[in-house]
Coordinates of C-alpha atoms in Angstrom, one line a residue:
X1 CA -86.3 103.7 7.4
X2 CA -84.0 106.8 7.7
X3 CA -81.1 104.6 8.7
X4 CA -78.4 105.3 7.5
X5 CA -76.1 102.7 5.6
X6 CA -73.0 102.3 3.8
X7 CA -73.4 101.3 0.2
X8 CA -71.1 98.8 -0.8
X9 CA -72.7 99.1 -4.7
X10 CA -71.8 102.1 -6.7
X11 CA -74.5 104.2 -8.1
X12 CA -73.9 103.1 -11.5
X13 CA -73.9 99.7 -10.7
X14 CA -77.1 100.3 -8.7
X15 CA -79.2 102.0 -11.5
X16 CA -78.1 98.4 -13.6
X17 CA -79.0 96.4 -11.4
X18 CA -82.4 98.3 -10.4
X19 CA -83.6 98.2 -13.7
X20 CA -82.8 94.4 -13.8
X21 CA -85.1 93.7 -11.3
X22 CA -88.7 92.0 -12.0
X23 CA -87.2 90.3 -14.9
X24 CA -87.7 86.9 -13.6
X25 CA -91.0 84.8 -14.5
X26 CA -91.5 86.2 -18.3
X27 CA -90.5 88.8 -20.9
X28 CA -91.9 92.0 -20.4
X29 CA -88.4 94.0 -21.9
X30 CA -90.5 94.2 -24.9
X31 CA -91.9 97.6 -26.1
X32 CA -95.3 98.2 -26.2
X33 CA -95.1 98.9 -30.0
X34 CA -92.1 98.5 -32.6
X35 CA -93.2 101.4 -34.6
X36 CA -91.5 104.0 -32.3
X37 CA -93.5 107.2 -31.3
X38 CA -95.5 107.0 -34.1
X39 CA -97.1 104.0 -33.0
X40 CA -97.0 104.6 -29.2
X41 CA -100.2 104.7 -27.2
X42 CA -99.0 107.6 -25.3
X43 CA -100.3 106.0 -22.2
X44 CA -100.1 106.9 -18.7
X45 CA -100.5 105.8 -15.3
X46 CA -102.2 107.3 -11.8
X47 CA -100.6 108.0 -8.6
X48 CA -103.7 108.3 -6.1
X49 CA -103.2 109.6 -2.6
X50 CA -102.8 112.8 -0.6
X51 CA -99.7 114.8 -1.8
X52 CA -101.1 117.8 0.2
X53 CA -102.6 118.3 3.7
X54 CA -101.8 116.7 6.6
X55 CA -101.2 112.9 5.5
X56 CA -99.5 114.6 2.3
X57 CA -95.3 112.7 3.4
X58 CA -97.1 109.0 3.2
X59 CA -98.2 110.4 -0.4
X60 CA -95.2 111.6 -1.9
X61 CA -93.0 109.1 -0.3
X62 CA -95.1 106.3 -2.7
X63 CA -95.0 109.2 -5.4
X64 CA -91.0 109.3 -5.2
X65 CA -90.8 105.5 -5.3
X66 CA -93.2 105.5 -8.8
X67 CA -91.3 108.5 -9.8
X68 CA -87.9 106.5 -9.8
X69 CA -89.7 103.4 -11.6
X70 CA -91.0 105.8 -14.1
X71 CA -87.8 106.9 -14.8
X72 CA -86.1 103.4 -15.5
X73 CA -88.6 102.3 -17.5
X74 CA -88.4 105.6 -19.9
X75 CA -85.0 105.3 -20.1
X76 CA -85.3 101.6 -21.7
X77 CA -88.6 102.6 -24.2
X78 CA -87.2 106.4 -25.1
X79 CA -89.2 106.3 -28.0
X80 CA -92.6 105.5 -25.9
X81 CA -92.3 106.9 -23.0
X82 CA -95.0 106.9 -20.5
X83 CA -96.2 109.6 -17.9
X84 CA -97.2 110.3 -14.4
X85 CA -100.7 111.8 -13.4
X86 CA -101.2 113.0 -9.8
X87 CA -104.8 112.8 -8.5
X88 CA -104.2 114.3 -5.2
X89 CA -106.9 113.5 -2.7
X90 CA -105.7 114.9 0.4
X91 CA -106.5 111.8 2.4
X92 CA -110.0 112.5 2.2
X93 CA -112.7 110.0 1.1
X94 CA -115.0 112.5 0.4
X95 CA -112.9 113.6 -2.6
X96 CA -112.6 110.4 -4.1
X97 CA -115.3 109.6 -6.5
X98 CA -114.7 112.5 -8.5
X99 CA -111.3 111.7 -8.7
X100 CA -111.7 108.8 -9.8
X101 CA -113.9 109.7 -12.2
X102 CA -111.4 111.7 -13.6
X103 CA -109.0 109.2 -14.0
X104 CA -112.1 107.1 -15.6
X105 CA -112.4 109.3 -17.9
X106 CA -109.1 109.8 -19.3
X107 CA -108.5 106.5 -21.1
X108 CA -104.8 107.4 -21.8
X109 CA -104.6 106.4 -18.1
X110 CA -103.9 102.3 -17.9
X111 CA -103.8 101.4 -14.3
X112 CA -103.3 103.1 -10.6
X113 CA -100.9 103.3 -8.2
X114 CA -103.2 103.5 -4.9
X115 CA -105.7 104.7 -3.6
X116 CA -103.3 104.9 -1.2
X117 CA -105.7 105.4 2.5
X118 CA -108.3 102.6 3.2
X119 CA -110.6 105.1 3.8
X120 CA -111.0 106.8 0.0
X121 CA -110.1 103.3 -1.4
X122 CA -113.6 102.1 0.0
X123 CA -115.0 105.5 -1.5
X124 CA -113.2 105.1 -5.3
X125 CA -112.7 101.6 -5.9
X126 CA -116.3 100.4 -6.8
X127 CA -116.3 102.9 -9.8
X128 CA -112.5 101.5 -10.4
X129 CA -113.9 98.5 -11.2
X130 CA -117.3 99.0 -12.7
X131 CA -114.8 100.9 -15.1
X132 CA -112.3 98.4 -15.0
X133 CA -109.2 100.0 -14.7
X134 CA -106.6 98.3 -12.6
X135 CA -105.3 99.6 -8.9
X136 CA -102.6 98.2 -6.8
X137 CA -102.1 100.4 -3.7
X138 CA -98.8 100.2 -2.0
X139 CA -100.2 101.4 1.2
X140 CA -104.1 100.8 1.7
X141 CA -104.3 98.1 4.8
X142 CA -107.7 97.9 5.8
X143 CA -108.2 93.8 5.1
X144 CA -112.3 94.2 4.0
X145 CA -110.7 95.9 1.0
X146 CA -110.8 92.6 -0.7
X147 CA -114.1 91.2 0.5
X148 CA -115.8 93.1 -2.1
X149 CA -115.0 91.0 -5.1
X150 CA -113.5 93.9 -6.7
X151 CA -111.6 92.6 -9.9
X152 CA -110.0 95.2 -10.2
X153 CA -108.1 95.8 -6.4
X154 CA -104.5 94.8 -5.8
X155 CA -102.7 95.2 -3.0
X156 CA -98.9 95.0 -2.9
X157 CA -98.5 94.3 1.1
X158 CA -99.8 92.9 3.6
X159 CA -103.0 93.7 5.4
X160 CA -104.2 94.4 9.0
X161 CA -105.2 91.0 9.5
X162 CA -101.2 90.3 9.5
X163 CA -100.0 93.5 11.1
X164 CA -102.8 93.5 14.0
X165 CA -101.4 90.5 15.1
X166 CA -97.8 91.4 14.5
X167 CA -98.4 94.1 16.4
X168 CA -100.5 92.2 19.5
X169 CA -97.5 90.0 19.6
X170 CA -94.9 92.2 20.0
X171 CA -96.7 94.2 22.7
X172 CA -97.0 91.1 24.5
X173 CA -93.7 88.8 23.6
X174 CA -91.1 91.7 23.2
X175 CA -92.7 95.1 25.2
X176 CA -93.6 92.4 27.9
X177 CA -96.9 94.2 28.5
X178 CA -99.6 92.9 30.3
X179 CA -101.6 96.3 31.0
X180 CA -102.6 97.5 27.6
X181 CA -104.6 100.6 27.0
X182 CA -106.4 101.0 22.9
X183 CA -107.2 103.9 21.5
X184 CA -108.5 104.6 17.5
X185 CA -109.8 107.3 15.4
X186 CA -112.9 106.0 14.2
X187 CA -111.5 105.7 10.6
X188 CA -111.6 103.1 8.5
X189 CA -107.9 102.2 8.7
X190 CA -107.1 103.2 12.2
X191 CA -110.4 101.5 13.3
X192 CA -110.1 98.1 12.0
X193 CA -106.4 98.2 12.6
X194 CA -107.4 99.1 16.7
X195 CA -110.2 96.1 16.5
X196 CA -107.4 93.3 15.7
X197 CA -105.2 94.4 18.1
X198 CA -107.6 94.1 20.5
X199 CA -108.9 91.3 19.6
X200 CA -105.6 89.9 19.6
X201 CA -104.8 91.1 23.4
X202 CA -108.2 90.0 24.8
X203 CA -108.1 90.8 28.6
X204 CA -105.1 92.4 29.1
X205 CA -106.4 95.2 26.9
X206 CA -107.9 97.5 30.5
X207 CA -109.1 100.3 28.4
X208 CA -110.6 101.9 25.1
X209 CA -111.1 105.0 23.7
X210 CA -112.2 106.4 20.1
X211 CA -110.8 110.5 18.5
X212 CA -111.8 111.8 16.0
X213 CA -109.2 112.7 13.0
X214 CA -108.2 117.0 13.7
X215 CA -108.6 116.2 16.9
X216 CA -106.0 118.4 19.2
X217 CA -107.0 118.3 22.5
X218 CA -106.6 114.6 24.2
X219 CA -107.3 115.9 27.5
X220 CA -109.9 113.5 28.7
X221 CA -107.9 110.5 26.5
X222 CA -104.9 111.1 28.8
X223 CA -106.7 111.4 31.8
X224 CA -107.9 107.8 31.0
X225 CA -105.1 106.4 29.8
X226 CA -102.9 107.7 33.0
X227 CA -105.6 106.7 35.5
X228 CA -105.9 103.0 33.8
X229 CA -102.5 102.0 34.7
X230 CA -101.4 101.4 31.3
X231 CA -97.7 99.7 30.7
X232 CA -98.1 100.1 26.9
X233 CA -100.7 102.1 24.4
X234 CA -101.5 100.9 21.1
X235 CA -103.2 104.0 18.8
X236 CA -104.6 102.9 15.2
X237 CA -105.1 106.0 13.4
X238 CA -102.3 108.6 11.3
X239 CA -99.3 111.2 12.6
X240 CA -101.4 114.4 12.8
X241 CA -102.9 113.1 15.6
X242 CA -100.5 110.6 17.2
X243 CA -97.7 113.8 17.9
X244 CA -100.0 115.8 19.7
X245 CA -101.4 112.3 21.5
X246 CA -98.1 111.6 22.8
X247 CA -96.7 114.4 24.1
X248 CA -99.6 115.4 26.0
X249 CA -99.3 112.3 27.7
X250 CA -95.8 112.4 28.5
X251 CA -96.6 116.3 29.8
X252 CA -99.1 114.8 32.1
X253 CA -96.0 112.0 33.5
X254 CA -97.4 108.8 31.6
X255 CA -94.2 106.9 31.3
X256 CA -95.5 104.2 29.1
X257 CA -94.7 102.7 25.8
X258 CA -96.3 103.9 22.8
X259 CA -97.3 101.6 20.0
X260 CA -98.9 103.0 16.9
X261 CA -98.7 101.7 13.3
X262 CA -98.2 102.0 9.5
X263 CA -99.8 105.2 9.4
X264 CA -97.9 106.9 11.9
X265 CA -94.2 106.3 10.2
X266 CA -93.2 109.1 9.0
X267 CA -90.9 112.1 9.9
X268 CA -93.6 114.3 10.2
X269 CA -94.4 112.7 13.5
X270 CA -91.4 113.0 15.3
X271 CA -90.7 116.8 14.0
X272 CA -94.2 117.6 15.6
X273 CA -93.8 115.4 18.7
X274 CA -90.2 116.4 19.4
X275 CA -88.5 114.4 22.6
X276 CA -92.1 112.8 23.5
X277 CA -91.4 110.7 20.2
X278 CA -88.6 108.7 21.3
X279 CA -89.0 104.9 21.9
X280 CA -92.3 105.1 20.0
X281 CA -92.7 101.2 18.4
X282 CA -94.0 101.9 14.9
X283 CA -95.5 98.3 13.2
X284 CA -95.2 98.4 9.3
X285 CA -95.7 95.8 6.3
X286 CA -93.0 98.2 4.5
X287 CA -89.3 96.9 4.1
X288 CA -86.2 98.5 5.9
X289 CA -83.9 100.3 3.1
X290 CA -81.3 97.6 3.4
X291 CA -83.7 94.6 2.4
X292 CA -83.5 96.2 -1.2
X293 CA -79.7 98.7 -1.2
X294 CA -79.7 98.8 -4.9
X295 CA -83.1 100.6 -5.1
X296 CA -82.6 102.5 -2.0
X297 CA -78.6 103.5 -3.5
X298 CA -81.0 104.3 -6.5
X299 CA -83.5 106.3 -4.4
X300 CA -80.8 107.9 -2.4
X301 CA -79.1 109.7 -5.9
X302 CA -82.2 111.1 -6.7
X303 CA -83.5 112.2 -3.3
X304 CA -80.8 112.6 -1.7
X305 CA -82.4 110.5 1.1
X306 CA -83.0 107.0 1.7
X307 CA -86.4 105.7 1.0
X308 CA -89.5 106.3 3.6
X309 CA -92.3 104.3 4.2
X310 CA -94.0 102.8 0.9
X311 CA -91.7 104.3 -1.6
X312 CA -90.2 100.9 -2.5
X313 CA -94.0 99.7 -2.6
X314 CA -94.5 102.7 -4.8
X315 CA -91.4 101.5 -7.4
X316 CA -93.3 98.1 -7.4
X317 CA -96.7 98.7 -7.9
X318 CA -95.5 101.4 -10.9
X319 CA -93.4 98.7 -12.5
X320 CA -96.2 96.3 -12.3
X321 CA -98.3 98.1 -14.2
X322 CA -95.0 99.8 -16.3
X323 CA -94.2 95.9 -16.9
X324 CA -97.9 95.5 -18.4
X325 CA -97.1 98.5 -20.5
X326 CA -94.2 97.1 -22.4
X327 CA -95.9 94.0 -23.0
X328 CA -98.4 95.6 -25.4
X329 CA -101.3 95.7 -22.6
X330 CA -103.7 98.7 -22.3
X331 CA -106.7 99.6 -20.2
X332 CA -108.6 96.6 -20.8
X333 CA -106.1 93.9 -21.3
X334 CA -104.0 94.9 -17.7
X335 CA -106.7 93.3 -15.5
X336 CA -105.3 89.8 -16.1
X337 CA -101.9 90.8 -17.0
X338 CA -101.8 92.0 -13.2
X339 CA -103.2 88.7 -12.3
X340 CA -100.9 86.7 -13.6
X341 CA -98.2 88.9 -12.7
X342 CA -95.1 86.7 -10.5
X343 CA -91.8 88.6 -10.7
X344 CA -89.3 89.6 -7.8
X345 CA -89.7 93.1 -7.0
X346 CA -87.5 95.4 -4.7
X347 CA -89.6 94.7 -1.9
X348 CA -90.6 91.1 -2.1
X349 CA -91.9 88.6 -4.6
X350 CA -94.6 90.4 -6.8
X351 CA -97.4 88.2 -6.8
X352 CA -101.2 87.9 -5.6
X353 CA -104.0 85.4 -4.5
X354 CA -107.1 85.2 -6.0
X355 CA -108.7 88.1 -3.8
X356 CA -105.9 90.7 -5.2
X357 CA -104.1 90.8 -1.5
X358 CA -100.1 89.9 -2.0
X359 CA -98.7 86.3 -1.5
X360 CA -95.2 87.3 -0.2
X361 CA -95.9 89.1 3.6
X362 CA -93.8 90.4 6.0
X363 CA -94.4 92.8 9.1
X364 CA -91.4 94.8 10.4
X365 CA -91.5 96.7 13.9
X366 CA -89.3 100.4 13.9
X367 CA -88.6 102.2 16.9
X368 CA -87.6 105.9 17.3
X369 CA -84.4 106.7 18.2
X370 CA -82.0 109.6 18.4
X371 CA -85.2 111.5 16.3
X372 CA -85.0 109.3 13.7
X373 CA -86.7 106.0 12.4
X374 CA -84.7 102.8 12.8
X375 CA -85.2 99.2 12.5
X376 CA -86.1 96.8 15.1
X377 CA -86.1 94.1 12.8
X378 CA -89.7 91.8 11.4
X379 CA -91.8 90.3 13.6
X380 CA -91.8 86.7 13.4

């Protein structure tokens, strides 16, 4: 997603056009109230997600995207604006209740962008709804997310029961592999992401092996991996432990090709993994830059970058709930607002089934190159 492109739109132009977008399928231009700030409700939304620690990039890339979409909107509503609050969870599920109890509690907060791991989603999401304040993570994968008949859960991507697969088939139509070695780290993302995959490969998977998250020392994981004959590895689990992972098998002479996922795309990865990185296939439901170059010329101005994985899934799921907002929704009314919602966003049509998962899906495969993340096009 670090690719870098010529921008054919000026910046101006772009900022116009960004703010046009998600206009079609209704009128939610509106203000919230006519009365100016006097009548404003003040109201705010939630970014949820690790913006420290280790898995702290994959939150402040959606942060930047929700960030930028914050921005438009208070640009338009000057009068009303509405704010950002951060409830940073490091990654960990064991922080999450109380977090979301904090966001519970402050009823100036309308909606949430996130949780965004599948892990602390699991953990807050049952009080998210008991409460029934809305969440639409941009990032959260883990596909029994919206078994639980949460009314309140909205994703704004596709799950692992689409990227599983993607992934299976590009391991076995495009890397040609028929030797596959599967590895996890027993979390509830890189877990259930693992399972599909090797559902999906069935006997040409010829080995398995569970980490633990922290983990450093893969010693006995190479030494399996190396021994099985292995043409290609498929890991389900996040960058801290995929860098170290990968170089120590390259130290010990595996020469084969590493396949990881969502989690694992992000710069952080190749700065710690250095050479060992390159030709690393990373699967993602996340569009390239280019599918959207108005938001990421948008992005770009303010960052001075182009946008990483989930920011534009950030913008979206902030100007769903920014949208709901200006239409005079609060706490309580947003629930079916966000049901109803059917507008094009930056990343794809903005719309969900009845279960909360999105309707428009797409899985893209990357590939690192030159230490940097590029495009290999989706997976079809």
């Amino acid at each position: 997603m670090r690719s870098t492109l010529k921008f054919a739109v000026p910046l101006a132009v772009a900022a116009l056009a960004l703010g046009a977008c998600g206009t079609k399928g209704g009128d939610s231009a509106a203000p919230a109230a006519s009365g100016g700030a006097a009548a404003c409700g003040n109201y705010k939304i939630g970014m949820f997600g690790a913006l420290t620690g280790p898995n702290a990039n994959l939150g402040i890339y959606i942060q930047n995207g929700v960030n930028l979409a914050l921005d438009d909107y208070n640009k338009k509503h000057a009068d009303c604006k509405v704010t950002l609050e951060n409830y940073d969870s490091q990654g960990d599920p064991t922080q999450a209740p109380a977090l979301a109890k904090k966001a519970i509690d402050d009823k100036k907060v309308v909606g949430i962008v996130g949780p965004a791991f599948s892990g602390e989603s699991k953990a807050a999401d049952p009080a998210f709804n008991e409460a029934g304040l809305v969440t639409i993570t941009p990032s959260a994968t883990n596909p029994a997310l919206a078994d639980n008949g949460w009314k309140t859960f909205f994703r704004a991507l596709g799950n692992d029961a689409t990227q599983g697969p993607a992934a299976a088939k590009y391991i076995k139509d495009t890397l040609k592999s028929t030797k596959t070695f599967v590895i996890d780290d027993a979390s509830e993302y890189g877990k259930g992401l693992a399972d599909i995959v090797r559902k999906d490969l069935g006997s040409q998977v010829i080995g398995n092996d569970t980490i633990q998250q922290k983990q450093t020392d893969f010693s006995a994981s190479v030494t399996k991996v190396t021994s099985s004959g292995a043409d290609a590895l498929f890991f389900g689990g996040y960058s801290p432990e995929a860098a170290p992972m990968i170089k120590q098998l390259r130290d010990a002479g595996w020469k084969g090709t590493f396949v990881v996922a969502d989690g694992v795309k992000d710069q952080s990865y190749i700065d710690n993994a250095k050479d060992a990185a390159e030709g690393t296939i990373i699967t993602c439901p996340c569009v390239p830059p280019d599918v959207a170059p108005d938001f990421q010329a948008a992005y770009k101005a303010k960052y001075n970058e182009d946008p990483n994985t989930y920011s534009g899934e950030g913008y979206d799921s902030a100007t769903i709930l920014l949208d709901g907002i200006a239409a005079g929704k609060d706490r309580a009314s947003m629930v079916d607002f966000v049901k109803a919602y059917d507008k094009k966003g930056v990343t794809k049509q903005l719309k969900f089934d009845d279960k909360g998962e999105s309707a428009d899906i797409k899985v893209f495969a990357y590939k690192v190159e030159g230490g940097k993340i590029v495009s290999a096009g989706e997976i079809k």
